[in-house]
Amino acid sequence: MTAQPRLALVAADRPDAVAARRALEQRYAGVPVDDADVIVALGGDGFMLETLHAALQVRKPIFGMNMGSVGFLMNDFEEDGLVERIAQASPTVVHPLAMRAVTVTGEERAGLAINEVS
């Protein structure tokens, strides 16, 4: 990662998360996910899981900040010192589980699961 990482700022479809993204965009230059060094996810645990799934193909680190109702997987939201907080974060590697299922009609489906399959 470069000294000043390029940040992709993504937010859940909640007014508080969208407002937080706009506030961060005023302070940190956001870039598209494909051009980013780090994805900053603003939302709750569900949004973090969505972001993890969406980022499986781009293989970029994600720094989540809680702007949802549950935030076990997230860091506290703070506008100040975001770049420094990202630099100091301890990485966790997530290994998705490969799932294969057969529907009641006999069709085989495959997918990747991060926390559960139903």
CSV table of C-alpha atoms in Angstrom, one decimal:
chain,number,residue,atom,x,y,z
A,1,MET,CA,0.0,0.0,0.0
A,2,THR,CA,1.2,3.5,-0.8
A,3,ALA,CA,1.9,6.1,1.9
A,4,GLN,CA,-1.4,7.8,1.1
A,5,PRO,CA,-3.8,5.0,0.1
A,6,ARG,CA,-6.4,5.5,-2.5
A,7,LEU,CA,-9.7,5.0,-0.7
A,8,ALA,CA,-13.0,3.8,-2.2
A,9,LEU,CA,-15.8,5.0,0.1
A,10,VAL,CA,-18.9,2.8,0.0
A,11,ALA,CA,-22.0,3.2,2.1
A,12,ALA,CA,-25.1,1.2,3.0
A,13,ASP,CA,-28.4,2.6,1.8
A,14,ARG,CA,-29.1,4.3,5.1
A,15,PRO,CA,-29.3,8.1,5.5
A,16,ASP,CA,-26.6,8.1,8.3
A,17,ALA,CA,-24.2,6.0,6.3
A,18,VAL,CA,-24.7,8.1,3.1
A,19,ALA,CA,-24.1,11.3,5.2
A,20,ALA,CA,-20.9,9.7,6.7
A,21,ARG,CA,-19.7,8.9,3.2
A,22,ARG,CA,-20.3,12.4,2.0
A,23,ALA,CA,-18.4,13.8,5.0
A,24,LEU,CA,-15.5,11.5,4.3
A,25,GLU,CA,-15.5,12.5,0.7
A,26,GLN,CA,-15.0,16.1,1.8
A,27,ARG,CA,-11.8,15.1,3.7
A,28,TYR,CA,-10.4,12.2,1.7
A,29,ALA,CA,-10.3,11.9,-2.1
A,30,GLY,CA,-12.4,8.9,-3.0
A,31,VAL,CA,-11.7,6.7,-6.0
A,32,PRO,CA,-13.6,3.9,-7.7
A,33,VAL,CA,-13.2,0.4,-6.1
A,34,ASP,CA,-11.1,-0.8,-9.1
A,35,ASP,CA,-8.6,2.0,-8.5
A,36,ALA,CA,-8.5,1.8,-4.7
A,37,ASP,CA,-5.9,0.5,-2.4
A,38,VAL,CA,-8.5,0.1,0.4
A,39,ILE,CA,-12.3,-0.1,0.4
A,40,VAL,CA,-13.9,1.8,3.3
A,41,ALA,CA,-17.3,0.3,4.1
A,42,LEU,CA,-19.8,2.4,6.1
A,43,GLY,CA,-22.7,0.5,7.5
A,44,GLY,CA,-23.5,-2.4,9.8
A,45,ASP,CA,-22.4,-6.0,9.8
A,46,GLY,CA,-24.8,-6.9,7.0
A,47,PHE,CA,-23.3,-4.2,4.8
A,48,MET,CA,-19.8,-5.5,5.6
A,49,LEU,CA,-20.7,-8.9,4.5
A,50,GLU,CA,-22.2,-7.5,1.3
A,51,THR,CA,-19.0,-5.6,0.7
A,52,LEU,CA,-16.9,-8.6,1.3
A,53,HIS,CA,-18.9,-10.6,-1.2
A,54,ALA,CA,-18.7,-7.8,-3.8
A,55,ALA,CA,-14.9,-7.4,-3.3
A,56,LEU,CA,-14.1,-11.1,-3.7
A,57,GLN,CA,-13.1,-10.5,-7.3
A,58,VAL,CA,-11.0,-7.4,-6.7
A,59,ARG,CA,-9.2,-8.8,-3.7
A,60,LYS,CA,-8.7,-5.5,-1.9
A,61,PRO,CA,-8.6,-4.9,1.9
A,62,ILE,CA,-11.7,-3.5,3.5
A,63,PHE,CA,-11.8,-1.2,6.5
A,64,GLY,CA,-15.3,-1.1,7.9
A,65,MET,CA,-16.8,1.6,10.1
A,66,ASN,CA,-20.0,1.2,12.0
A,67,MET,CA,-22.9,3.2,10.7
A,68,GLY,CA,-25.6,0.5,11.3
A,69,SER,CA,-27.5,-1.0,14.1
A,70,VAL,CA,-25.1,-3.8,14.7
A,71,GLY,CA,-21.4,-3.5,14.3
A,72,PHE,CA,-19.5,-6.5,15.7
A,73,LEU,CA,-17.4,-6.7,12.5
A,74,MET,CA,-16.9,-2.9,12.3
A,75,ASN,CA,-14.6,-0.2,13.7
A,76,ASP,CA,-16.0,2.9,15.3
A,77,PHE,CA,-16.9,5.7,12.9
A,78,GLU,CA,-14.5,8.7,13.2
A,79,GLU,CA,-13.8,11.2,10.4
A,80,ASP,CA,-10.4,12.2,11.8
A,81,GLY,CA,-7.3,10.2,11.2
A,82,LEU,CA,-8.8,7.6,8.8
A,83,VAL,CA,-5.6,7.1,6.9
A,84,GLU,CA,-3.6,6.6,10.1
A,85,ARG,CA,-6.3,4.2,11.5
A,86,ILE,CA,-6.1,2.1,8.3
A,87,ALA,CA,-2.3,2.0,8.5
A,88,GLN,CA,-2.5,0.8,12.1
A,89,ALA,CA,-5.2,-1.8,11.6
A,90,SER,CA,-4.4,-5.4,12.1
A,91,PRO,CA,-5.4,-7.4,9.0
A,92,THR,CA,-7.7,-10.4,9.2
A,93,VAL,CA,-7.7,-12.8,6.3
A,94,VAL,CA,-11.2,-14.2,5.4
A,95,HIS,CA,-11.3,-17.6,3.7
A,96,PRO,CA,-14.8,-18.0,2.1
A,97,LEU,CA,-16.3,-21.5,2.1
A,98,ALA,CA,-17.2,-23.0,-1.3
A,99,MET,CA,-20.8,-24.2,-1.3
A,100,ARG,CA,-22.4,-26.6,-3.7
A,101,ALA,CA,-26.1,-27.3,-3.4
A,102,VAL,CA,-28.7,-29.2,-5.4
A,103,THR,CA,-32.2,-27.6,-5.7
A,104,VAL,CA,-35.4,-29.6,-5.4
A,105,THR,CA,-35.5,-29.6,-9.2
A,106,GLY,CA,-32.1,-31.2,-9.4
A,107,GLU,CA,-30.2,-28.0,-10.5
A,108,GLU,CA,-26.7,-27.7,-9.1
A,109,ARG,CA,-25.8,-24.3,-7.6
A,110,ALA,CA,-22.4,-23.1,-6.4
A,111,GLY,CA,-21.4,-20.1,-4.4
A,112,LEU,CA,-19.0,-18.7,-1.8
A,113,ALA,CA,-20.1,-18.2,1.8
A,114,ILE,CA,-18.5,-15.9,4.3
A,115,ASN,CA,-20.5,-16.4,7.4
A,116,GLU,CA,-23.5,-18.7,6.6
A,117,VAL,CA,-25.4,-20.5,3.9
A,118,SER,CA,-29.1,-21.0,3.9
